[in-house]
Short mmCIF file of C-alpha atoms in Angstrom, two decimals:
data_model
loop_
_atom_site.label_atom_id
_atom_site.label_comp_id
_atom_site.label_asym_id
_atom_site.label_seq_id
_atom_site.Cartn_x
_atom_site.Cartn_y
_atom_site.Cartn_z
CA MET A 1180 73.51 -6.78 56.09
CA LEU A 1181 73.71 -6.19 52.33
CA THR A 1182 73.22 -8.87 49.67
CA ILE A 1183 74.41 -8.34 46.12
CA ILE A 1184 72.94 -10.72 43.56
CA LYS A 1185 74.14 -11.14 40.02
CA ILE A 1186 72.01 -12.79 37.34
CA GLY A 1187 72.91 -13.55 33.75
CA GLY A 1188 71.36 -14.76 30.53
CA ASN A 1189 70.06 -18.08 31.87
CA VAL A 1190 67.62 -16.16 34.10
CA ILE A 1191 67.06 -13.06 31.93
CA ASP A 1192 66.21 -15.02 28.77
CA ASN A 1193 63.60 -17.23 30.47
CA SER A 1194 60.53 -15.19 31.41
CA ALA A 1195 59.07 -17.77 33.82
CA LYS A 1196 62.43 -18.11 35.61
CA LEU A 1197 62.88 -14.35 35.68
CA HIS A 1198 59.39 -13.82 37.16
CA GLN A 1199 60.08 -16.33 39.95
CA PHE A 1200 63.56 -14.92 40.58
CA LEU A 1201 62.19 -11.37 40.89
CA LEU A 1202 59.56 -12.60 43.39
CA ASP A 1203 62.30 -14.29 45.45
CA PHE A 1204 64.55 -11.23 45.16
CA THR A 1205 61.67 -9.04 46.41
CA ALA A 1206 61.20 -11.34 49.41
CA LEU A 1207 64.88 -11.23 50.38
CA PRO A 1208 65.33 -9.41 53.71
CA GLY A 1209 67.82 -6.59 54.32
CA ASN A 1210 69.52 -4.23 51.90
CA LYS A 1211 70.05 -5.63 48.42
CA ILE A 1212 71.41 -4.73 45.01
CA LEU A 1213 70.69 -6.59 41.78
CA VAL A 1214 73.31 -6.70 39.03
CA HIS A 1215 72.39 -8.07 35.63
CA GLY A 1216 74.18 -8.81 32.42
CA GLY A 1217 72.70 -9.11 28.99
CA GLY A 1218 71.41 -12.21 27.34
CA LYS A 1219 70.39 -13.37 23.93
CA ILE A 1220 68.40 -10.18 23.23
CA ALA A 1221 71.49 -8.06 22.52
CA THR A 1222 72.87 -10.68 20.15
CA GLU A 1223 69.49 -11.00 18.41
CA LEU A 1224 69.12 -7.23 18.02
CA GLY A 1225 72.62 -7.03 16.59
CA GLU A 1226 71.75 -9.75 14.08
CA SER A 1227 68.49 -8.01 13.11
CA LEU A 1228 70.50 -4.86 12.41
CA GLY A 1229 73.12 -6.78 10.47
CA ILE A 1230 75.84 -6.07 13.04
CA GLU A 1231 77.97 -9.12 13.65
CA ALA A 1232 79.50 -9.83 17.04
CA LYS A 1233 83.22 -9.09 16.63
CA MET A 1234 85.59 -11.56 18.24
CA VAL A 1235 89.36 -11.18 18.58
CA GLU A 1236 91.29 -14.17 19.96
CA GLY A 1237 88.05 -15.67 21.20
CA ARG A 1238 87.07 -12.54 23.14
CA ARG A 1239 84.13 -10.36 22.27
CA VAL A 1240 85.06 -6.84 21.18
CA THR A 1241 82.81 -3.85 21.87
CA ASP A 1242 82.97 -1.61 18.83
CA ILE A 1243 80.86 1.57 18.69
CA GLU A 1244 77.90 -0.22 17.08
CA THR A 1245 77.95 -2.95 19.71
CA LEU A 1246 78.13 -0.33 22.46
CA ARG A 1247 74.99 1.31 21.06
CA ILE A 1248 73.21 -2.04 21.09
CA VAL A 1249 74.20 -3.05 24.62
CA THR A 1250 73.29 0.43 25.89
CA MET A 1251 69.83 0.07 24.34
CA VAL A 1252 69.27 -3.51 25.44
CA TYR A 1253 70.93 -3.62 28.88
CA ALA A 1254 70.12 -0.10 30.14
CA GLY A 1255 66.83 0.25 28.24
CA LEU A 1256 64.91 -2.89 27.42
CA ILE A 1257 66.12 -5.38 30.04
CA ASN A 1258 66.74 -2.98 32.94
CA LYS A 1259 63.47 -1.06 32.63
CA ASN A 1260 61.28 -4.13 32.12
CA MET A 1261 62.92 -5.72 35.15
CA VAL A 1262 62.29 -2.57 37.21
CA ALA A 1263 58.63 -2.45 36.11
CA GLN A 1264 58.24 -6.10 37.14
CA LEU A 1265 59.92 -5.52 40.51
CA GLN A 1266 57.71 -2.49 41.15
CA ALA A 1267 54.61 -4.61 40.46
CA LYS A 1268 55.89 -7.12 43.04
CA GLY A 1269 56.29 -4.42 45.68
CA CYS A 1270 60.06 -3.96 45.37
CA ASN A 1271 60.95 -0.26 45.03
CA ALA A 1272 63.57 -0.83 42.34
CA ILE A 1273 65.56 1.88 40.57
CA GLY A 1274 67.39 0.90 37.39
CA LEU A 1275 70.83 2.41 36.88
CA THR A 1276 74.00 2.37 34.85
CA GLY A 1277 77.37 3.39 36.23
CA ALA A 1278 76.88 6.83 34.65
CA ASP A 1279 73.77 7.54 36.74
CA GLY A 1280 74.80 9.42 39.88
CA ASN A 1281 78.38 8.64 38.79
CA LEU A 1282 77.89 5.27 40.51
CA ILE A 1283 80.61 3.37 38.66
CA GLN A 1284 83.45 5.14 36.93
CA ALA A 1285 85.52 2.78 34.80
CA LYS A 1286 88.68 3.13 32.73
CA LYS A 1287 88.63 2.16 29.07
CA ARG A 1288 90.74 -0.98 28.77
CA PRO A 1289 94.14 -0.01 27.35
CA VAL A 1290 95.02 -1.41 23.94
CA LYS A 1291 97.82 -3.98 24.24
CA THR A 1292 97.77 -6.97 21.92
CA VAL A 1293 93.98 -6.76 21.59
CA ASP A 1294 91.80 -3.65 21.27
CA TYR A 1295 88.67 -4.62 23.17
CA GLY A 1296 87.01 -1.37 22.16
CA PHE A 1297 84.59 0.34 24.53
CA VAL A 1298 85.17 -1.96 27.48
CA GLY A 1299 85.58 -0.51 30.97
CA ASP A 1300 87.78 -1.92 33.72
CA LEU A 1301 87.21 -1.20 37.39
CA ASP A 1302 89.58 -0.46 40.25
CA GLU A 1303 89.29 0.28 43.99
CA THR A 1304 88.13 3.86 43.34
CA SER A 1305 85.41 3.00 40.79
CA ILE A 1306 82.41 2.49 43.06
CA ASN A 1307 80.53 5.47 44.51
CA THR A 1308 79.45 3.85 47.79
CA ALA A 1309 78.12 7.15 49.20
CA THR A 1310 75.45 7.52 46.51
CA LEU A 1311 74.57 3.80 46.53
CA THR A 1312 74.12 4.00 50.31
CA SER A 1313 72.06 7.16 50.08
CA LEU A 1314 69.73 5.57 47.49
CA MET A 1315 69.21 2.53 49.73
CA GLN A 1316 68.61 4.77 52.74
CA SER A 1317 65.80 6.40 50.71
CA GLY A 1318 64.24 2.94 50.41
CA LEU A 1319 65.31 2.36 46.80
CA ILE A 1320 66.72 -0.97 45.56
CA PRO A 1321 69.42 -0.43 42.93
CA VAL A 1322 69.24 -2.58 39.80
CA LEU A 1323 72.55 -2.16 38.01
CA CYS A 1324 73.17 -3.11 34.41
CA ALA A 1325 76.55 -3.81 32.84
CA ILE A 1326 77.10 -0.29 31.48
CA THR A 1327 79.55 2.13 33.12
CA HIS A 1328 81.14 5.42 32.05
CA ASP A 1329 84.59 7.00 32.08
CA GLY A 1330 83.55 10.36 33.57
CA ASP A 1331 84.45 12.02 30.29
CA THR A 1332 81.20 11.42 28.29
CA GLN A 1333 82.01 7.85 27.18
CA LEU A 1334 79.75 4.95 28.14
CA LEU A 1335 81.58 1.63 28.51
CA ASN A 1336 80.60 -2.03 28.50
CA THR A 1337 81.70 -3.72 31.74
CA ASN A 1338 81.39 -7.38 32.68
CA ALA A 1339 78.47 -7.85 35.09
CA ASP A 1340 80.39 -10.36 37.27
CA THR A 1341 83.12 -7.74 37.69
CA ILE A 1342 80.58 -5.04 38.59
CA ALA A 1343 78.93 -7.30 41.19
CA SER A 1344 82.27 -8.13 42.76
CA ALA A 1345 83.58 -4.52 42.74
CA VAL A 1346 80.33 -3.23 44.28
CA ALA A 1347 80.46 -5.98 46.94
CA VAL A 1348 84.08 -5.23 47.86
CA ALA A 1349 83.49 -1.47 48.03
CA MET A 1350 80.26 -1.78 50.05
CA SER A 1351 81.84 -4.32 52.42
CA GLN A 1352 84.02 -1.50 53.78
CA HIS A 1353 80.84 0.05 55.20
CA GLU A 1354 78.47 -2.85 55.87
CA GLU A 1355 78.54 -6.65 56.15
CA THR A 1356 78.15 -7.77 52.54
CA ASN A 1357 77.41 -11.08 50.85
CA LEU A 1358 77.70 -11.68 47.13
CA VAL A 1359 75.59 -14.22 45.23
CA TYR A 1360 76.32 -15.38 41.70
CA CYS A 1361 73.33 -17.07 40.09
CA PHE A 1362 74.68 -19.85 37.97
CA GLU A 1363 73.42 -22.55 35.57
CA LYS A 1364 74.31 -25.33 38.00
CA LYS A 1365 73.36 -25.78 41.65
CA GLY A 1366 76.86 -24.86 42.75
CA VAL A 1367 80.37 -26.31 42.55
CA LEU A 1368 79.74 -30.00 41.84
CA LYS A 1369 81.96 -32.81 43.10
CA ASP A 1370 80.73 -34.82 40.10
CA VAL A 1371 79.80 -32.61 37.11
CA ALA A 1372 77.24 -35.16 35.94
CA ASN A 1373 75.45 -35.19 39.29
CA GLU A 1374 73.53 -32.04 40.30
CA ASP A 1375 73.16 -33.48 43.81
CA SER A 1376 76.90 -33.51 44.44
CA VAL A 1377 77.10 -29.82 45.42
CA VAL A 1378 80.13 -28.95 47.55
CA ARG A 1379 78.36 -26.90 50.25
CA GLU A 1380 81.32 -24.94 51.55
CA ILE A 1381 84.80 -24.10 50.33
CA ARG A 1382 87.33 -22.24 52.45
CA ALA A 1383 90.04 -20.19 50.75
CA GLY A 1384 92.65 -22.63 52.09
CA GLN A 1385 90.98 -25.57 50.30
CA PHE A 1386 90.92 -23.95 46.85
CA GLU A 1387 94.29 -25.29 45.68
CA ALA A 1388 93.55 -28.86 46.74
CA LEU A 1389 90.19 -28.78 44.90
CA GLN A 1390 91.95 -27.64 41.73
CA ALA A 1391 94.52 -30.40 42.15
CA ASP A 1392 91.86 -33.14 42.50
CA GLY A 1393 89.83 -31.73 39.57
CA THR A 1394 86.68 -30.71 41.53
CA VAL A 1395 87.25 -27.14 40.37
CA ALA A 1396 88.25 -27.01 36.71
CA GLY A 1397 87.83 -24.98 33.53
CA GLY A 1398 85.80 -21.78 33.75
CA MET A 1399 85.17 -22.37 37.45
CA ILE A 1400 88.83 -21.64 38.29
CA PRO A 1401 88.79 -17.90 37.41
CA LYS A 1402 85.25 -17.58 38.88
CA LEU A 1403 86.36 -18.96 42.24
CA HIS A 1404 89.68 -17.11 42.09
CA ASN A 1405 87.80 -13.80 41.72
CA ALA A 1406 85.38 -14.79 44.48
CA PHE A 1407 88.21 -15.49 46.93
CA GLU A 1408 89.85 -12.19 45.95
CA ALA A 1409 86.59 -10.41 46.87
CA ILE A 1410 86.54 -12.25 50.20
CA LYS A 1411 90.17 -11.28 50.86
CA LYS A 1412 89.15 -7.64 50.27
CA GLY A 1413 86.26 -7.71 52.75
CA VAL A 1414 83.21 -9.55 51.38
CA SER A 1415 81.87 -11.89 54.10
CA ALA A 1416 80.83 -14.76 51.84
CA VAL A 1417 80.34 -15.45 48.16
CA TYR A 1418 77.61 -17.90 47.09
CA ILE A 1419 77.44 -19.67 43.75
CA GLY A 1420 74.07 -21.29 43.16
CA GLN A 1421 70.92 -21.54 41.09
CA ALA A 1422 68.43 -18.66 40.91
CA ASP A 1423 65.54 -21.15 41.54
CA GLU A 1424 66.99 -21.94 44.94
CA LEU A 1425 67.31 -18.33 46.13
CA PRO A 1426 64.68 -18.77 48.89
CA MET A 1427 67.17 -21.16 50.54
CA LEU A 1428 69.89 -18.52 50.66
CA GLY A 1429 71.19 -18.30 54.20
CA SER A 1430 70.43 -21.95 54.95
CA ALA A 1431 73.09 -24.57 54.26
CA ALA A 1432 71.00 -25.77 51.28
CA PHE A 1433 71.80 -22.94 48.83
CA GLY A 1434 74.63 -23.53 46.37
CA THR A 1435 78.27 -23.41 47.33
CA LYS A 1436 79.37 -20.99 50.02
CA LEU A 1437 82.89 -19.60 49.69
CA LEU A 1438 84.51 -18.31 52.86
CA ALA A 1439 87.84 -16.92 54.03
CA MET B 222 63.15 27.25 43.38
CA LEU B 223 62.80 24.32 40.98
CA THR B 224 63.15 24.55 37.19
CA ILE B 225 61.83 21.80 34.94
CA ILE B 226 63.14 21.86 31.40
CA LYS B 227 61.80 19.83 28.51
CA ILE B 228 63.79 19.26 25.33
CA GLY B 229 62.73 17.45 22.19
CA GLY B 230 64.12 16.20 18.91
CA ASN B 231 65.42 19.55 17.65
CA VAL B 232 67.99 19.55 20.49
CA ILE B 233 68.50 15.78 20.90
CA ASP B 234 69.19 15.14 17.22
CA ASN B 235 71.84 17.89 16.89
CA SER B 236 74.97 16.93 18.83
CA ALA B 237 76.49 20.46 18.86
CA LYS B 238 73.21 21.93 20.10
CA LEU B 239 72.81 19.17 22.68
CA HIS B 240 76.36 19.71 23.98
CA GLN B 241 75.75 23.44 24.44
CA PHE B 242 72.33 22.86 25.99
CA LEU B 243 73.77 20.40 28.52
CA LEU B 244 76.47 22.95 29.46
CA ASP B 245 73.80 25.62 29.99
CA PHE B 246 71.58 23.18 31.90
CA THR B 247 74.53 22.33 34.17
CA ALA B 248 75.11 26.03 34.87
CA LEU B 249 71.46 26.63 35.80
CA PRO B 250 71.17 27.51 39.52
CA GLY B 251 68.76 25.84 41.95
CA ASN B 252 67.00 22.51 41.79
CA LYS B 253 66.30 21.25 38.29
CA ILE B 254 64.83 18.33 36.39
CA LEU B 255 65.39 17.56 32.72
CA VAL B 256 62.65 15.85 30.70
CA HIS B 257 63.41 14.60 27.21
CA GLY B 258 61.48 13.05 24.39
CA GLY B 259 62.84 10.99 21.57
CA GLY B 260 63.96 12.18 18.23
CA LYS B 261 64.85 10.76 14.87
CA ILE B 262 66.84 7.89 16.39
CA ALA B 263 63.77 5.88 17.39
CA THR B 264 62.24 6.28 13.93
CA GLU B 265 65.54 5.32 12.29
CA LEU B 266 65.96 2.24 14.51
CA GLY B 267 62.40 1.19 13.70
CA GLU B 268 63.11 1.54 9.99
CA SER B 269 66.38 -0.45 10.29
CA LEU B 270 64.39 -3.22 11.95
CA GLY B 271 61.66 -3.05 9.33
CA ILE B 272 59.06 -1.83 11.82
CA GLU B 273 56.90 0.88 10.35
CA ALA B 274 55.49 3.69 12.47
CA LYS B 275 51.77 2.91 12.83
CA MET B 276 49.42 5.87 12.46
CA VAL B 277 45.69 5.86 13.13
CA GLU B 278 43.75 9.01 12.22
CA GLY B 279 47.03 10.91 12.00
CA ARG B 280 48.12 9.90 15.52
CA ARG B 281 51.07 7.65 16.21
CA VAL B 282 50.17 4.30 17.78
CA THR B 283 52.50 2.49 20.18
CA ASP B 284 52.24 -1.21 19.41
CA ILE B 285 54.38 -3.70 21.33
CA GLU B 286 57.24 -3.50 18.82
CA THR B 287 57.26 0.30 18.95
CA LEU B 288 57.23 0.18 22.75
CA ARG B 289 60.35 -2.04 22.68
CA ILE B 290 62.06 0.45 20.40
CA VAL B 291 61.21 3.57 22.40
CA THR B 292 62.23 1.80 25.62
CA MET B 293 65.61 1.00 24.08
CA VAL B 294 66.16 4.39 22.49
CA TYR B 295 64.65 6.78 25.06
CA ALA B 296 65.57 4.97 28.31
CA GLY B 297 68.79 3.41 27.00
CA LEU B 298 70.61 5.18 24.20
CA ILE B 299 69.47 8.80 24.56
CA ASN B 300 69.02 8.94 28.33
CA LYS B 301 72.30 7.25 29.24
CA ASN B 302 74.43 9.18 26.75
CA MET B 303 72.88 12.40 28.03
CA VAL B 304 73.64 11.40 31.63
CA ALA B 305 77.26 10.52 30.74
CA GLN B 306 77.64 13.92 29.07
CA LEU B 307 76.11 15.75 32.03
CA GLN B 308 78.39 13.88 34.44
CA ALA B 309 81.42 14.96 32.38
CA LYS B 310 80.21 18.57 32.68
CA GLY B 311 79.96 18.32 36.47
CA CYS B 312 76.19 17.81 36.71
CA ASN B 313 75.35 14.84 38.95
CA ALA B 314 72.60 13.52 36.67
CA ILE B 315 70.59 10.35 37.23
CA GLY B 316 68.61 8.99 34.28
CA LEU B 317 65.19 7.58 35.05
CA THR B 318 61.92 6.32 33.64
CA GLY B 319 58.62 6.52 35.49
CA ALA B 320 59.11 2.89 36.57
CA ASP B 321 62.31 3.71 38.47
CA GLY B 322 61.45 4.39 42.10
CA ASN B 323 57.81 4.33 40.92
CA LEU B 324 58.32 7.98 39.95
CA ILE B 325 55.50 8.21 37.41
CA GLN B 326 52.61 5.78 37.41
CA ALA B 327 50.42 6.15 34.34
CA LYS B 328 47.19 4.57 33.17
CA LYS B 329 47.07 2.86 29.79
CA ARG B 330 44.90 5.05 27.56
CA PRO B 331 41.45 3.44 27.30
CA VAL B 332 40.41 2.23 23.86
CA LYS B 333 37.60 4.39 22.49
CA THR B 334 37.49 5.08 18.77
CA VAL B 335 41.27 4.65 18.50
CA ASP B 336 43.48 2.07 20.24
CA TYR B 337 46.68 4.03 20.90
CA GLY B 338 48.36 0.89 22.21
CA PHE B 339 50.88 1.15 25.01
CA VAL B 340 50.40 4.84 25.73
CA GLY B 341 50.16 6.06 29.30
CA ASP B 342 48.07 8.99 30.51
CA LEU B 343 48.79 10.87 33.72
CA ASP B 344 46.55 12.27 36.43
CA GLU B 345 47.00 14.18 39.69
CA THR B 346 48.20 11.06 41.54
CA SER B 347 50.79 9.96 38.94
CA ILE B 348 53.88 11.81 40.18
CA ASN B 349 55.85 10.52 43.16
CA THR B 350 57.04 13.88 44.49
CA ALA B 351 58.48 12.34 47.67
CA THR B 352 61.05 10.24 45.81
CA LEU B 353 61.87 13.01 43.32
CA THR B 354 62.48 15.35 46.24
CA SER B 355 64.59 12.82 48.10
CA LEU B 356 66.78 12.24 45.01
CA MET B 357 67.33 16.00 44.64
CA GLN B 358 68.09 16.31 48.36
CA SER B 359 70.83 13.71 47.80
CA GLY B 360 72.34 16.07 45.21
CA LEU B 361 71.11 14.13 42.19
CA ILE B 362 69.61 15.81 39.11
CA PRO B 363 66.78 13.71 37.62
CA VAL B 364 66.82 13.23 33.84
CA LEU B 365 63.43 11.78 32.92
CA CYS B 366 62.65 10.10 29.63
CA ALA B 367 59.20 9.64 28.13
CA ILE B 368 58.65 6.11 29.48
CA THR B 369 56.31 5.44 32.41
CA HIS B 370 54.73 2.30 33.87
CA ASP B 371 51.30 1.19 35.08
CA GLY B 372 52.46 -0.34 38.38
CA ASP B 373 51.46 -3.77 37.08
CA THR B 374 54.61 -4.68 35.04
CA GLN B 375 53.68 -2.74 31.89
CA LEU B 376 55.94 0.02 30.58
CA LEU B 377 54.08 2.78 28.72
CA ASN B 378 55.01 5.49 26.24
CA THR B 379 54.01 8.92 27.58
CA ASN B 380 54.29 12.28 25.83
CA ALA B 381 57.31 14.18 27.20
CA ASP B 382 55.45 17.54 27.25
CA THR B 383 52.79 15.89 29.40
CA ILE B 384 55.40 14.43 31.77
CA ALA B 385 57.12 17.82 32.14
CA SER B 386 53.83 19.53 32.90
CA ALA B 387 52.59 16.85 35.33
CA VAL B 388 55.91 16.85 37.20
CA ALA B 389 55.85 20.67 37.38
CA VAL B 390 52.28 20.78 38.71
CA ALA B 391 52.94 18.07 41.30
CA MET B 392 56.23 19.59 42.48
CA SER B 393 54.71 23.10 42.62
CA GLN B 394 52.62 21.93 45.60
CA HIS B 395 55.90 21.67 47.56
CA GLU B 396 58.25 24.24 46.03
CA GLU B 397 58.12 27.28 43.73
CA THR B 398 58.35 25.70 40.27
CA ASN B 399 58.98 27.04 36.77
CA LEU B 400 58.52 25.01 33.61
CA VAL B 401 60.52 25.62 30.41
CA TYR B 402 59.61 24.15 27.04
CA CYS B 403 62.51 24.30 24.59
CA PHE B 404 61.03 24.97 21.22
CA GLU B 405 62.16 25.39 17.58
CA LYS B 406 61.33 29.09 17.59
CA LYS B 407 62.41 31.83 19.98
CA GLY B 408 58.96 31.93 21.56
CA VAL B 409 55.45 32.93 20.57
CA LEU B 410 55.97 35.21 17.57
CA LYS B 411 53.77 38.17 16.73
CA ASP B 412 54.84 37.68 13.10
CA VAL B 413 55.67 34.01 12.30
CA ALA B 414 58.16 35.10 9.64
CA ASN B 415 60.08 37.32 12.07
CA GLU B 416 62.10 35.62 14.84
CA ASP B 417 62.59 39.02 16.49
CA SER B 418 58.87 39.51 17.07
CA VAL B 419 58.76 37.43 20.25
CA VAL B 420 55.84 38.21 22.55
CA ARG B 421 57.74 38.45 25.86
CA GLU B 422 54.88 37.90 28.25
CA ILE B 423 51.36 36.51 28.03
CA ARG B 424 48.96 36.58 30.96
CA ALA B 425 46.21 33.94 31.16
CA GLY B 426 43.61 36.69 30.62
CA GLN B 427 45.19 37.68 27.27
CA PHE B 428 45.12 34.18 25.79
CA GLU B 429 41.68 34.44 24.16
CA ALA B 430 42.42 37.80 22.54
CA LEU B 431 45.69 36.46 21.11
CA GLN B 432 43.83 33.55 19.56
CA ALA B 433 41.23 35.93 18.15
CA ASP B 434 43.86 38.16 16.49
CA GLY B 435 45.79 35.11 15.17
CA THR B 436 49.03 35.63 17.17
CA VAL B 437 48.48 32.20 18.71
CA ALA B 438 47.35 29.69 16.13
CA GLY B 439 47.65 26.06 15.07
CA GLY B 440 49.74 23.79 17.26
CA MET B 441 50.51 26.66 19.64
CA ILE B 442 46.92 26.73 20.88
CA PRO B 443 46.96 23.36 22.70
CA LYS B 444 50.56 24.05 23.87
CA LEU B 445 49.56 27.33 25.51
CA HIS B 446 46.27 25.90 26.74
CA ASN B 447 48.18 23.16 28.59
CA ALA B 448 50.70 25.70 29.90
CA PHE B 449 47.94 27.90 31.37
CA GLU B 450 46.33 24.79 32.90
CA ALA B 451 49.66 24.03 34.64
CA ILE B 452 49.80 27.63 35.89
CA LYS B 453 46.22 27.39 37.18
CA LYS B 454 47.28 24.27 39.11
CA GLY B 455 50.26 25.90 40.81
CA VAL B 456 53.22 26.34 38.43
CA SER B 457 54.63 29.88 38.84
CA ALA B 458 55.55 30.49 35.20
CA VAL B 459 55.88 28.55 31.97
CA TYR B 460 58.52 29.63 29.44
CA ILE B 461 58.52 28.73 25.77
CA GLY B 462 61.83 29.49 24.12
CA GLN B 463 64.88 28.26 22.27
CA ALA B 464 67.42 25.96 23.94
CA ASP B 465 70.29 28.19 22.65
CA GLU B 466 68.95 31.07 24.71
CA LEU B 467 68.74 29.16 28.01
CA PRO B 468 71.48 31.30 29.67
CA MET B 469 69.03 34.20 29.42
CA LEU B 470 66.34 32.35 31.38
CA GLY B 471 65.21 34.55 34.24
CA SER B 472 65.92 37.75 32.34
CA ALA B 473 63.21 39.30 30.18
CA ALA B 474 65.14 38.18 27.08
CA PHE B 475 64.29 34.46 27.16
CA GLY B 476 61.38 33.31 25.04
CA THR B 477 57.77 33.90 25.98
CA LYS B 478 56.83 33.90 29.65
CA LEU B 479 53.33 32.70 30.47
CA LEU B 480 51.85 33.86 33.77
CA ALA B 481 48.60 33.67 35.71
#
């Protein structure tokens, strides 16, 4: 049983939350992989260096300067501090990018209407499950940041949600795999204003009806769409919930569970 | 047979030199580990951020801001770009700090007359040879940067020469190990002004005489002293030579070979 957990800025940027999350992650039984994105630090470093975030049609563009910054912050500062904290908690973490051990080979996103710059997209062949498995068999816990490579010297910025999902799908061909997205809210809420209205379980067949009645709206639609795609491709279950509640993972009380 | 190679700023800061070195490193037979220091990039990033290098009694001090910078530059920017380049050349590199897999556990240097800040010193128990060996048995080539940890959440800045030597000594207990320091000059020179006057071999017993006659002077004295210490503790040979000449390693034509 393998659990893949993705955390983002709302955990990374809050040191008390991050400390508690890393304790809970350490306590999680079975094989596990942590995937993390960036956070405010990359934006702040960019600002300190006078490099503005470039946006085209509302999407962030990774120019060469931004790639340098995310490589420093994601693969250096955030990843290594997280690994040092996990080690102190007794979790034998190893921090990695997709270049390390050729774990994740991406393709630079082709330029169509927008040039996203040094952004890497993943496909079915991107994930090196053999090396990931061999690291875990040596007792190491992979901590993956959102940097990949193209196999031809170029590092690439890749969305951490996408990495988590691609790793989960690829690993699910070898081992029962669950995927957990840590999220700002407690899960999919029936009433957005009420944190206690978590929908505990959604089956793939219910997804359309929940969009029609407005329970799933806005940014949650692509999130759930991608989750159900991962399930279709082999992931046993996808959870969307709050990092604070991780100790309840596996009970019915953690977030929203998405199933086939 | 294991070869540990250390490179510094004179290779890292020159992209043509680095490219050629990484090709030659890839071609090197047997088990190998690359250890790298920083270079101008960390100093430049510090300057861009308005953080001045702090010196006390002529020694660089690693305050918390400097530690952030070296973590970003060594473990992020330099290490990951080097790994991506090695991967493109067919070398299955994996970039690591001492925190990753608890590979190198250091002790923060005690404050005596000078507080060096977040600098880590190594001892006989610092190197996790079991995990290094298991990574190499999985076909991975470790690329270590000059960042370690104390096992209690703190990352530490550790001299790359010291890391290379400590790793070589520890690994030599398990496997025949050579250590190579890439250097600005072609080796120990009989006449400093003449690059063709390389002393090809120095035995531990000759070291004092070479200091007395001035062949080994200045900064070379502690370098050779440390090399002979490593040899005393089990390393088969230590080479001091130029990165460009790496293909000649093993022949009598590479640098200066130090032996028991």
